[in-house]
Amino acid sequence: MSTFSIVAKKGGPISEAPLVPGLTLAQHLFIAGAFQAKALCSGAGRCGLCQVKFLTTPPEPLVEEQDILSPGRLDEGWRLACKRPPVPGSVVEATLAPSKPLYRALPRSCTDAVLGIDLGTTSVHWRFVQGEVSTSGSFRNPQLGAGSEVMSRLALARAAHGAMRLRQAVCFAVRDILAGLPCLPGAVCLAGNTCMTYLALGKDISGLASAPYRVDWPGGSVETLDDDLPGVYIPPLIAPFVGGDVSAGLAALEFSRPEPSRPYLLADLGTNGEFALALPDGRFLLASVPMGPALEGVGMAQGMLAGPGAAVAFGLSPGGLVPVPFGGGAGTVRGISGTGYLSLLAKLLSLGVITEAGQFAREAASPLAARILAGVRRDSGEPRLNVGELLVHASDIEAMLKVKAAFETAVRILLHEAGMAYGGLSTVFLAGALGEHIHAPDLETLGFLPPGGAGKVRAAGNTSLDGACLAAARYDVRDWLGELPAKTRLVDVVSFPGFQKMYLESMRCAHAG
């Protein structure tokens, strides 16, 4: 069996790893415990976060590596782990996680405190609540080194030791959260999509890995993440790709005051778009559609998660486009979040810099548009626009158009199944990656919504986390969640007659419905 070797940074033993056909070096390192190798670009070779150093026999640099890495780093043996398989007999350097780190001893448990965790595909968000005091935080999902979307992680889970490492990564993350708390909470709720939940608990993922997809374990109970961790309540997992994050999100809305008027639509958008249409008779129609990780800033030329250094929106000034930094401060902008890309594309469309087809315009519609279009160049054969120090590639625009097409098509099919029009909705709640920073008129400009549709939109924030905190604290919320599956019906939008035609019609910066 062919192998390669890993040297732990800061000293440590050399470990030997077997080569698994079909897996990248980044995935091999993840299985070995190198959770710090976090690819944030879906293996596109753009973000550079998965750099590793070959101490022996470095392979010839790829074009993508030459674009990202300086000649000096290439000469030192640095390469992109997401773009290549391991080299048999080579030695690479990586940071390996300890086999089972323990959180520090805590002096007491707090029966009056609860912890909610939103286990997202890209990010983990948490909130600790004790009385009137709460603290919260977020960080990248440590499983990112295994791939930035669900299917890549399911594939890795089927490799030897893959499922164990994916679960271990989640357990490490929960331990890190607990280590920073003043005491152990009396109750914990973990809300995530069905795939993330199965991987966290070590459940059999065969029903999620290939069609026909099925849910073999429905959640709705307290489970064990690891022997030394508190039990966690898992909200119901209603469908293969509509999980506990949507269940928790609906609980957050239904237990808010005042209660939302029906019919309403909850759209929890991230790498997977999950939708719940609340009908007047108390039932829910559910749907999911793959969107890719673009809304998280993943896979984009200069994409990044919403946080310090990210442009979350763009404004217009006499001098051109101006990025709006995360938090509204004046810090240096290093990249663009998913909502930042949507805001930028809406501005470019309004100015005539891009067409409804998402292409850079050949002729300028105004002097300002001409100044902006002067920044269009070709990079490795691909058109890209220089906006100050930020770059927008043609492939970035295409990725956002795919998100828009998936969103519009799923909503159209759900409304069709309910026998109603968009105008019949009372509210459209946007959660997930769009839940905090989106400007609803941008969605209308780009065609996510019909003309006038922005008026129904409400940015709902992280409803999954809100609902997780409620379910951790209140048994009446858990009772409601226990009854939820019987009130739902899944609409298979991808198999809906005419889905592909509707999707292609929606691949434009205009509403097709």
Short mmCIF file of C-alpha atoms in Angstrom, two decimals:
data_model
loop_
_atom_site.label_atom_id
_atom_site.label_comp_id
_atom_site.label_asym_id
_atom_site.label_seq_id
_atom_site.Cartn_x
_atom_site.Cartn_y
_atom_site.Cartn_z
CA MET A 1 0.00 0.00 0.00
CA SER A 2 1.34 3.44 -0.96
CA THR A 3 1.80 5.93 1.87
CA PHE A 4 3.03 9.41 2.61
CA SER A 5 4.27 10.89 5.88
CA ILE A 6 3.14 13.80 8.03
CA VAL A 7 5.44 15.75 10.34
CA ALA A 8 3.64 17.61 13.12
CA LYS A 9 4.47 21.32 13.37
CA LYS A 10 6.37 22.43 16.48
CA GLY A 11 8.04 19.06 16.69
CA GLY A 12 6.49 15.70 17.32
CA PRO A 13 6.58 12.28 15.74
CA ILE A 14 6.28 11.47 12.08
CA SER A 15 3.08 9.62 11.25
CA GLU A 16 2.51 7.52 8.15
CA ALA A 17 -0.78 7.81 6.27
CA PRO A 18 -2.14 5.42 3.62
CA LEU A 19 -3.18 6.80 0.25
CA VAL A 20 -6.91 6.54 -0.51
CA PRO A 21 -7.79 6.84 -4.23
CA GLY A 22 -10.08 9.73 -5.07
CA LEU A 23 -9.29 11.87 -2.02
CA THR A 24 -7.30 15.09 -2.12
CA LEU A 25 -4.28 15.76 0.06
CA ALA A 26 -6.48 18.12 2.12
CA GLN A 27 -8.91 15.27 2.82
CA HIS A 28 -6.05 12.89 3.66
CA LEU A 29 -4.72 15.42 6.16
CA PHE A 30 -8.20 15.83 7.64
CA ILE A 31 -8.49 12.07 8.22
CA ALA A 32 -5.06 12.22 9.87
CA GLY A 33 -6.36 14.89 12.27
CA ALA A 34 -5.12 18.07 10.59
CA PHE A 35 -8.28 20.07 11.18
CA GLN A 36 -6.43 23.35 10.62
CA ALA A 37 -6.21 22.73 6.86
CA LYS A 38 -9.44 24.53 6.06
CA ALA A 39 -10.19 24.92 2.36
CA LEU A 40 -12.69 27.74 1.94
CA CYS A 41 -13.08 27.66 -1.83
CA SER A 42 -14.60 24.23 -2.58
CA GLY A 43 -11.30 23.02 -3.96
CA ALA A 44 -11.16 25.78 -6.58
CA GLY A 45 -7.63 26.77 -5.55
CA ARG A 46 -8.58 30.39 -4.83
CA CYS A 47 -8.51 31.02 -1.10
CA GLY A 48 -5.05 29.63 -0.29
CA LEU A 49 -6.12 28.51 3.19
CA CYS A 50 -5.11 24.89 2.60
CA GLN A 51 -1.39 25.56 2.00
CA VAL A 52 0.90 22.79 3.21
CA LYS A 53 4.66 22.44 2.99
CA PHE A 54 6.29 19.47 1.29
CA LEU A 55 9.51 18.74 3.17
CA THR A 56 10.55 16.22 0.53
CA THR A 57 9.83 15.71 -3.18
CA PRO A 58 7.47 18.68 -3.73
CA PRO A 59 5.42 18.14 -6.91
CA GLU A 60 5.58 20.53 -9.84
CA PRO A 61 3.44 23.64 -9.17
CA LEU A 62 0.01 23.78 -10.76
CA VAL A 63 -1.27 26.89 -12.51
CA GLU A 64 -3.63 27.59 -9.60
CA GLU A 65 -0.73 27.36 -7.16
CA GLN A 66 1.33 29.78 -9.20
CA ASP A 67 -1.57 32.24 -9.11
CA ILE A 68 -1.92 32.02 -5.31
CA LEU A 69 1.61 31.38 -3.98
CA SER A 70 4.67 33.54 -4.39
CA PRO A 71 7.70 32.10 -6.24
CA GLY A 72 9.56 32.05 -2.93
CA ARG A 73 6.93 29.91 -1.19
CA LEU A 74 6.72 27.59 -4.18
CA ASP A 75 10.50 27.12 -4.03
CA GLU A 76 10.17 26.33 -0.30
CA GLY A 77 7.79 23.48 -1.14
CA TRP A 78 4.41 25.06 -0.34
CA ARG A 79 1.46 23.71 -2.32
CA LEU A 80 -2.37 23.78 -2.19
CA ALA A 81 -3.67 20.65 -0.51
CA CYS A 82 -7.14 20.94 -2.06
CA LYS A 83 -5.85 20.74 -5.63
CA ARG A 84 -3.81 17.55 -5.62
CA PRO A 85 -3.60 14.00 -4.27
CA PRO A 86 -0.77 13.08 -1.91
CA VAL A 87 2.59 12.23 -3.42
CA PRO A 88 3.62 8.65 -2.54
CA GLY A 89 6.67 8.64 -0.31
CA SER A 90 6.57 12.38 0.35
CA VAL A 91 6.73 14.13 3.72
CA VAL A 92 4.45 17.10 4.47
CA GLU A 93 4.19 19.33 7.52
CA ALA A 94 0.83 19.91 9.20
CA THR A 95 -0.78 20.80 12.53
CA LEU A 96 -2.38 17.68 13.98
CA ALA A 97 -5.09 17.80 16.64
CA PRO A 98 -4.52 15.85 19.88
CA SER A 99 -6.32 12.55 20.03
CA LYS A 100 -8.88 13.67 22.62
CA PRO A 101 -8.38 17.05 24.31
CA LEU A 102 -10.37 17.65 27.49
CA TYR A 103 -11.98 20.94 28.36
CA ARG A 104 -10.78 22.41 31.62
CA ALA A 105 -12.39 21.29 34.87
CA LEU A 106 -15.36 23.49 35.68
CA PRO A 107 -16.25 24.26 39.30
CA ARG A 108 -19.98 23.64 39.03
CA SER A 109 -22.92 23.05 36.76
CA CYS A 110 -25.57 25.71 36.22
CA THR A 111 -29.03 24.21 36.14
CA ASP A 112 -30.43 27.63 35.20
CA ALA A 113 -28.13 28.04 32.18
CA VAL A 114 -28.61 26.71 28.64
CA LEU A 115 -26.47 26.47 25.53
CA GLY A 116 -27.74 26.60 21.96
CA ILE A 117 -25.49 25.51 19.09
CA ASP A 118 -26.19 26.04 15.40
CA LEU A 119 -24.02 23.49 13.59
CA GLY A 120 -23.83 24.87 10.06
CA THR A 121 -21.98 23.37 7.13
CA THR A 122 -19.60 26.34 7.00
CA SER A 123 -19.90 27.98 10.44
CA VAL A 124 -20.71 27.05 14.02
CA HIS A 125 -22.66 29.61 16.08
CA TRP A 126 -23.37 29.29 19.80
CA ARG A 127 -25.14 31.20 22.57
CA PHE A 128 -24.92 30.64 26.33
CA VAL A 129 -27.87 32.02 28.31
CA GLN A 130 -28.07 32.34 32.08
CA GLY A 131 -30.96 34.43 33.31
CA GLU A 132 -30.84 37.81 31.64
CA VAL A 133 -27.18 37.43 30.63
CA SER A 134 -26.05 35.81 27.40
CA THR A 135 -22.75 35.39 25.59
CA SER A 136 -22.25 34.14 22.06
CA GLY A 137 -19.66 33.40 19.44
CA SER A 138 -18.98 31.75 16.12
CA PHE A 139 -16.17 30.08 14.22
CA ARG A 140 -15.62 28.08 11.07
CA ASN A 141 -16.84 24.52 11.12
CA PRO A 142 -13.67 22.46 11.66
CA GLN A 143 -14.99 19.95 9.11
CA LEU A 144 -14.22 22.45 6.32
CA GLY A 145 -10.94 20.67 5.68
CA ALA A 146 -13.01 17.72 4.48
CA GLY A 147 -14.89 19.83 1.92
CA SER A 148 -17.05 22.91 1.93
CA GLU A 149 -20.38 21.26 1.12
CA VAL A 150 -22.47 18.34 2.30
CA MET A 151 -21.78 15.79 -0.43
CA SER A 152 -17.98 16.02 -0.12
CA ARG A 153 -18.26 15.25 3.61
CA LEU A 154 -20.61 12.36 3.00
CA ALA A 155 -18.07 10.97 0.54
CA LEU A 156 -15.27 11.32 3.08
CA ALA A 157 -17.42 9.66 5.76
CA ARG A 158 -17.43 6.49 3.65
CA ALA A 159 -13.61 6.32 3.63
CA ALA A 160 -11.74 4.48 6.37
CA HIS A 161 -11.68 6.59 9.55
CA GLY A 162 -13.44 9.45 7.73
CA ALA A 163 -16.68 9.32 9.72
CA MET A 164 -14.73 9.06 13.00
CA ARG A 165 -12.69 12.17 12.18
CA LEU A 166 -15.75 14.16 11.10
CA ARG A 167 -17.46 13.35 14.40
CA GLN A 168 -14.30 14.05 16.35
CA ALA A 169 -14.00 17.49 14.76
CA VAL A 170 -17.47 18.42 16.04
CA CYS A 171 -16.71 17.07 19.52
CA PHE A 172 -13.52 19.15 19.64
CA ALA A 173 -15.55 22.22 18.66
CA VAL A 174 -18.14 21.62 21.39
CA ARG A 175 -15.37 21.11 23.96
CA ASP A 176 -13.83 24.42 22.90
CA ILE A 177 -17.17 26.16 23.45
CA LEU A 178 -17.62 24.58 26.89
CA ALA A 179 -14.06 25.47 27.88
CA GLY A 180 -14.85 29.16 27.56
CA LEU A 181 -18.07 29.13 29.59
CA PRO A 182 -18.35 30.09 33.27
CA CYS A 183 -19.99 26.73 34.04
CA LEU A 184 -21.52 23.70 32.40
CA PRO A 185 -25.03 24.50 31.14
CA GLY A 186 -27.95 22.51 32.49
CA ALA A 187 -29.26 21.83 28.97
CA VAL A 188 -27.78 21.91 25.46
CA CYS A 189 -29.51 21.90 22.07
CA LEU A 190 -27.62 21.19 18.86
CA ALA A 191 -29.46 22.28 15.70
CA GLY A 192 -28.06 21.44 12.29
CA ASN A 193 -29.10 20.08 8.95
CA THR A 194 -29.70 16.35 8.77
CA CYS A 195 -26.28 15.54 7.31
CA MET A 196 -24.32 17.64 9.83
CA THR A 197 -26.32 16.09 12.68
CA TYR A 198 -25.74 12.51 11.50
CA LEU A 199 -22.00 13.16 11.13
CA ALA A 200 -21.81 14.77 14.58
CA LEU A 201 -23.54 11.82 16.25
CA GLY A 202 -21.83 9.09 14.22
CA LYS A 203 -25.11 7.89 12.70
CA ASP A 204 -25.24 5.67 9.63
CA ILE A 205 -25.18 8.08 6.65
CA SER A 206 -25.97 5.55 3.92
CA GLY A 207 -29.51 6.91 3.51
CA LEU A 208 -28.15 10.41 2.86
CA ALA A 209 -25.27 9.49 0.58
CA SER A 210 -27.20 8.42 -2.51
CA ALA A 211 -30.70 8.48 -4.00
CA PRO A 212 -33.35 7.61 -3.04
CA TYR A 213 -32.49 9.65 0.03
CA ARG A 214 -34.08 8.77 3.36
CA VAL A 215 -33.98 9.68 7.06
CA ASP A 216 -33.24 6.56 9.09
CA TRP A 217 -33.16 8.35 12.46
CA PRO A 218 -35.61 11.27 12.97
CA GLY A 219 -34.08 13.14 15.89
CA GLY A 220 -36.31 14.77 18.49
CA SER A 221 -34.42 13.35 21.49
CA VAL A 222 -31.45 13.88 23.80
CA GLU A 223 -28.33 12.23 22.41
CA THR A 224 -24.67 11.73 23.32
CA LEU A 225 -21.96 13.45 21.33
CA ASP A 226 -19.15 11.88 23.33
CA ASP A 227 -18.82 10.16 26.69
CA ASP A 228 -17.37 13.19 28.48
CA LEU A 229 -19.76 15.76 26.96
CA PRO A 230 -23.21 16.77 28.21
CA GLY A 231 -26.20 15.25 26.43
CA VAL A 232 -27.61 17.38 23.62
CA TYR A 233 -31.23 17.73 22.50
CA ILE A 234 -31.60 17.26 18.73
CA PRO A 235 -34.65 18.91 17.09
CA PRO A 236 -36.62 16.75 14.63
CA LEU A 237 -34.90 15.89 11.35
CA ILE A 238 -37.90 16.05 9.07
CA ALA A 239 -36.35 15.15 5.72
CA PRO A 240 -32.95 14.18 4.27
CA PHE A 241 -32.07 17.81 3.54
CA VAL A 242 -34.48 19.66 5.82
CA GLY A 243 -33.12 19.18 9.31
CA GLY A 244 -33.05 20.39 12.86
CA ASP A 245 -31.93 23.87 11.86
CA VAL A 246 -35.24 24.44 10.05
CA SER A 247 -37.24 22.78 12.86
CA ALA A 248 -35.55 25.07 15.38
CA GLY A 249 -36.05 28.07 13.10
CA LEU A 250 -39.79 27.43 12.87
CA ALA A 251 -39.96 27.11 16.66
CA ALA A 252 -38.22 30.47 16.99
CA LEU A 253 -40.85 32.08 14.77
CA GLU A 254 -43.87 30.29 16.25
CA PHE A 255 -42.88 31.14 19.83
CA SER A 256 -42.04 34.77 19.07
CA ARG A 257 -44.38 37.49 20.24
CA PRO A 258 -46.40 38.48 18.38
CA GLU A 259 -46.71 35.25 16.42
CA PRO A 260 -46.18 35.68 12.68
CA SER A 261 -49.27 35.91 10.50
CA ARG A 262 -49.84 33.02 8.13
CA PRO A 263 -49.12 32.23 5.41
CA TYR A 264 -45.44 33.04 5.76
CA LEU A 265 -42.25 31.68 4.23
CA LEU A 266 -39.05 30.86 6.11
CA ALA A 267 -36.00 30.66 3.85
CA ASP A 268 -32.86 29.41 5.61
CA LEU A 269 -30.15 29.93 3.05
CA GLY A 270 -26.60 28.62 3.08
CA THR A 271 -24.86 25.87 1.11
CA ASN A 272 -28.30 24.28 0.98
CA GLY A 273 -31.47 26.33 0.64
CA GLU A 274 -34.17 25.11 3.01
CA PHE A 275 -37.71 26.49 2.83
CA ALA A 276 -40.79 26.17 5.02
CA LEU A 277 -44.13 27.57 3.87
CA ALA A 278 -46.48 27.96 6.84
CA LEU A 279 -50.07 27.48 5.68
CA PRO A 280 -53.18 29.00 7.31
CA ASP A 281 -54.44 25.59 8.50
CA GLY A 282 -51.33 24.99 10.65
CA ARG A 283 -49.49 22.74 8.19
CA PHE A 284 -46.07 23.37 6.60
CA LEU A 285 -44.81 22.65 3.10
CA LEU A 286 -41.06 22.03 3.10
CA ALA A 287 -38.46 22.07 0.34
CA SER A 288 -34.72 22.05 -0.10
CA VAL A 289 -32.48 22.84 -3.03
CA PRO A 290 -28.68 22.82 -3.37
CA MET A 291 -27.25 26.33 -3.68
CA GLY A 292 -23.53 25.81 -3.27
CA PRO A 293 -21.44 27.70 -0.73
CA ALA A 294 -21.39 31.10 -2.48
CA LEU A 295 -23.74 32.75 0.04
CA GLU A 296 -21.15 31.99 2.72
CA GLY A 297 -18.49 33.68 0.58
CA VAL A 298 -17.01 30.26 -0.16
CA GLY A 299 -15.68 29.47 -3.61
CA MET A 300 -15.56 33.12 -4.68
CA ALA A 301 -12.36 34.80 -5.86
CA GLN A 302 -12.13 37.01 -2.77
CA GLY A 303 -14.94 35.53 -0.73
CA MET A 304 -14.90 35.27 3.04
CA LEU A 305 -17.34 34.67 5.85
CA ALA A 306 -19.14 37.72 7.19
CA GLY A 307 -16.89 39.13 9.91
CA PRO A 308 -14.05 41.61 10.47
CA GLY A 309 -12.38 42.44 7.17
CA ALA A 310 -15.38 41.52 5.02
CA ALA A 311 -17.40 43.89 2.85
CA VAL A 312 -21.02 43.00 3.61
CA ALA A 313 -22.52 45.59 1.23
CA PHE A 314 -21.55 48.26 -1.31
CA GLY A 315 -22.61 51.87 -1.64
CA LEU A 316 -22.24 54.41 -4.41
CA SER A 317 -20.29 57.66 -4.25
CA PRO A 318 -19.30 60.15 -6.95
CA GLY A 319 -16.01 58.30 -7.13
CA GLY A 320 -17.56 54.89 -7.66
CA LEU A 321 -18.37 51.83 -5.57
CA VAL A 322 -17.60 51.93 -1.86
CA PRO A 323 -17.44 48.76 0.29
CA VAL A 324 -19.34 48.74 3.59
CA PRO A 325 -17.25 46.86 6.18
CA PHE A 326 -18.71 44.32 8.60
CA GLY A 327 -19.97 46.11 11.70
CA GLY A 328 -20.07 49.44 9.89
CA GLY A 329 -16.58 50.34 11.01
CA ALA A 330 -13.73 51.79 9.02
CA GLY A 331 -11.45 48.75 9.11
CA THR A 332 -9.48 47.39 6.17
CA VAL A 333 -11.58 45.34 3.76
CA ARG A 334 -9.82 42.13 2.70
CA GLY A 335 -12.66 40.26 1.02
CA ILE A 336 -16.38 40.09 0.28
CA SER A 337 -19.10 38.16 2.09
CA GLY A 338 -22.00 36.49 0.28
CA THR A 339 -24.35 39.39 0.97
CA GLY A 340 -21.57 41.74 -0.12
CA TYR A 341 -21.44 40.03 -3.50
CA LEU A 342 -25.23 40.34 -3.87
CA SER A 343 -25.09 44.02 -2.97
CA LEU A 344 -22.24 44.61 -5.42
CA LEU A 345 -24.00 42.77 -8.26
CA ALA A 346 -27.20 44.74 -7.64
CA LYS A 347 -25.23 47.99 -7.95
CA LEU A 348 -23.42 46.80 -11.08
CA LEU A 349 -26.73 45.78 -12.67
CA SER A 350 -28.40 49.09 -11.81
CA LEU A 351 -25.48 50.99 -13.33
CA GLY A 352 -25.49 48.87 -16.48
CA VAL A 353 -22.02 47.48 -15.77
CA ILE A 354 -23.39 43.94 -16.05
CA THR A 355 -26.29 42.74 -18.16
CA GLU A 356 -29.31 40.71 -17.06
CA ALA A 357 -27.42 37.66 -18.34
CA GLY A 358 -24.69 38.40 -15.79
CA GLN A 359 -22.04 39.41 -18.33
CA PHE A 360 -19.90 42.53 -18.25
CA ALA A 361 -21.49 45.11 -20.57
CA ARG A 362 -19.71 45.89 -23.83
CA GLU A 363 -20.85 49.50 -23.83
CA ALA A 364 -21.10 51.83 -20.87
CA ALA A 365 -24.50 53.29 -20.02
CA SER A 366 -23.03 56.30 -18.20
CA PRO A 367 -19.67 57.98 -17.42
CA LEU A 368 -19.64 56.25 -14.01
CA ALA A 369 -20.29 52.88 -15.64
CA ALA A 370 -17.46 53.61 -18.09
CA ARG A 371 -15.06 54.29 -15.20
CA ILE A 372 -16.03 51.03 -13.53
CA LEU A 373 -15.85 49.00 -16.75
CA ALA A 374 -12.34 50.32 -17.30
CA GLY A 375 -11.35 47.95 -14.50
CA VAL A 376 -12.34 44.85 -16.48
CA ARG A 377 -9.38 42.64 -17.38
CA ARG A 378 -8.86 38.99 -18.28
CA ASP A 379 -7.25 36.76 -15.64
CA SER A 380 -6.17 33.31 -16.88
CA GLY A 381 -8.68 33.71 -19.70
CA GLU A 382 -11.54 34.76 -17.41
CA PRO A 383 -12.95 38.32 -17.34
CA ARG A 384 -12.69 39.98 -13.94
CA LEU A 385 -13.49 43.43 -12.60
CA ASN A 386 -11.20 45.36 -10.28
CA VAL A 387 -13.30 47.25 -7.70
CA GLY A 388 -10.69 49.15 -5.73
CA GLU A 389 -8.53 46.41 -4.26
CA LEU A 390 -11.24 43.76 -4.69
CA LEU A 391 -11.73 41.46 -7.67
CA VAL A 392 -14.99 40.13 -9.08
CA HIS A 393 -14.59 37.29 -11.59
CA ALA A 394 -17.15 36.26 -14.19
CA SER A 395 -17.36 32.90 -12.39
CA ASP A 396 -18.34 34.76 -9.17
CA ILE A 397 -21.31 36.27 -10.97
CA GLU A 398 -22.27 32.87 -12.37
CA ALA A 399 -22.13 31.33 -8.87
CA MET A 400 -24.53 33.98 -7.55
CA LEU A 401 -26.86 33.49 -10.51
CA LYS A 402 -27.03 29.79 -9.62
CA VAL A 403 -28.01 30.77 -6.07
CA LYS A 404 -30.65 33.13 -7.42
CA ALA A 405 -32.04 30.52 -9.82
CA ALA A 406 -32.26 27.90 -7.06
CA PHE A 407 -34.01 30.33 -4.71
CA GLU A 408 -36.53 31.62 -7.25
CA THR A 409 -37.36 28.17 -8.61
CA ALA A 410 -37.86 26.62 -5.16
CA VAL A 411 -40.15 29.45 -4.05
CA ARG A 412 -42.19 29.30 -7.26
CA ILE A 413 -42.73 25.54 -6.88
CA LEU A 414 -43.68 25.79 -3.22
CA LEU A 415 -46.22 28.52 -3.94
CA HIS A 416 -47.59 26.47 -6.84
CA GLU A 417 -48.07 23.48 -4.52
CA ALA A 418 -49.91 25.69 -2.05
CA GLY A 419 -52.11 27.16 -4.79
CA MET A 420 -51.12 30.72 -3.99
CA ALA A 421 -49.15 33.64 -5.40
CA TYR A 422 -46.25 35.52 -3.83
CA GLY A 423 -48.61 38.37 -3.05
CA GLY A 424 -50.59 36.10 -0.74
CA LEU A 425 -47.67 35.77 1.69
CA SER A 426 -47.71 37.90 4.81
CA THR A 427 -43.94 37.77 5.38
CA VAL A 428 -40.80 36.24 3.90
CA PHE A 429 -38.34 35.54 6.72
CA LEU A 430 -34.75 35.32 5.56
CA ALA A 431 -32.42 33.36 7.83
CA GLY A 432 -29.02 31.74 7.51
CA ALA A 433 -26.30 33.44 5.49
CA LEU A 434 -28.75 36.16 4.38
CA GLY A 435 -30.39 36.53 7.76
CA GLU A 436 -28.41 39.46 9.15
CA HIS A 437 -26.77 41.56 6.46
CA ILE A 438 -28.99 41.39 3.38
CA HIS A 439 -30.66 44.49 1.94
CA ALA A 440 -34.00 43.22 0.58
CA PRO A 441 -34.14 45.70 -2.36
CA ASP A 442 -30.92 44.10 -3.67
CA LEU A 443 -32.76 40.77 -3.91
CA GLU A 444 -35.59 42.42 -5.80
CA THR A 445 -33.14 44.15 -8.16
CA LEU A 446 -31.44 40.84 -8.96
CA GLY A 447 -34.75 39.01 -9.50
CA PHE A 448 -34.83 36.80 -6.41
CA LEU A 449 -38.18 38.45 -5.68
CA PRO A 450 -40.95 39.72 -7.98
CA PRO A 451 -41.38 43.48 -8.47
CA GLY A 452 -42.50 44.95 -5.16
CA GLY A 453 -41.56 41.75 -3.31
CA ALA A 454 -38.93 43.34 -1.08
CA GLY A 455 -41.66 44.89 1.03
CA LYS A 456 -42.58 41.48 2.45
CA VAL A 457 -39.03 40.55 3.45
CA ARG A 458 -37.81 40.53 7.02
CA ALA A 459 -34.23 39.66 7.94
CA ALA A 460 -34.77 37.14 10.74
CA GLY A 461 -31.16 36.60 11.80
CA ASN A 462 -30.05 33.17 12.94
CA THR A 463 -33.43 31.54 13.59
CA SER A 464 -31.78 28.14 14.01
CA LEU A 465 -29.72 29.41 16.96
CA ASP A 466 -32.70 31.27 18.42
CA GLY A 467 -34.79 28.12 18.28
CA ALA A 468 -31.97 25.98 19.71
CA CYS A 469 -31.78 28.22 22.77
CA LEU A 470 -35.56 28.01 23.20
CA ALA A 471 -35.57 24.22 22.86
CA ALA A 472 -32.72 23.89 25.35
CA ALA A 473 -34.61 25.97 27.92
CA ARG A 474 -38.28 25.03 27.45
CA TYR A 475 -40.05 21.67 27.36
CA ASP A 476 -43.17 23.22 25.82
CA VAL A 477 -41.00 24.13 22.82
CA ARG A 478 -39.75 20.53 22.64
CA ASP A 479 -43.34 19.29 22.84
CA TRP A 480 -44.27 21.54 19.90
CA LEU A 481 -41.25 20.31 17.96
CA GLY A 482 -42.26 16.72 18.68
CA GLU A 483 -45.58 17.33 16.93
CA LEU A 484 -44.03 19.19 14.00
CA PRO A 485 -43.21 16.24 11.65
CA ALA A 486 -46.88 15.21 11.50
CA LYS A 487 -47.79 18.69 10.26
CA THR A 488 -45.30 18.78 7.38
CA ARG A 489 -45.14 17.63 3.77
CA LEU A 490 -41.94 17.60 1.75
CA VAL A 491 -42.10 18.97 -1.80
CA ASP A 492 -39.38 17.48 -3.99
CA VAL A 493 -38.64 20.58 -6.04
CA VAL A 494 -35.75 19.03 -8.00
CA SER A 495 -38.06 16.28 -9.30
CA PHE A 496 -40.92 18.68 -9.98
CA PRO A 497 -42.03 18.65 -13.66
CA GLY A 498 -40.35 21.52 -15.44
CA PHE A 499 -37.77 22.19 -12.70
CA GLN A 500 -34.83 22.30 -15.09
CA LYS A 501 -36.62 24.63 -17.50
CA MET A 502 -37.66 26.95 -14.66
CA TYR A 503 -34.13 26.91 -13.25
CA LEU A 504 -32.54 27.85 -16.58
CA GLU A 505 -35.12 30.61 -17.09
CA SER A 506 -34.14 31.98 -13.69
CA MET A 507 -30.41 32.13 -14.46
CA ARG A 508 -30.73 35.85 -15.14
CA CYS A 509 -30.72 39.03 -13.09
CA ALA A 510 -34.48 39.33 -13.55
CA HIS A 511 -37.52 37.65 -12.03
CA ALA A 512 -38.82 34.89 -14.30
CA GLY A 513 -41.99 33.99 -12.42
#
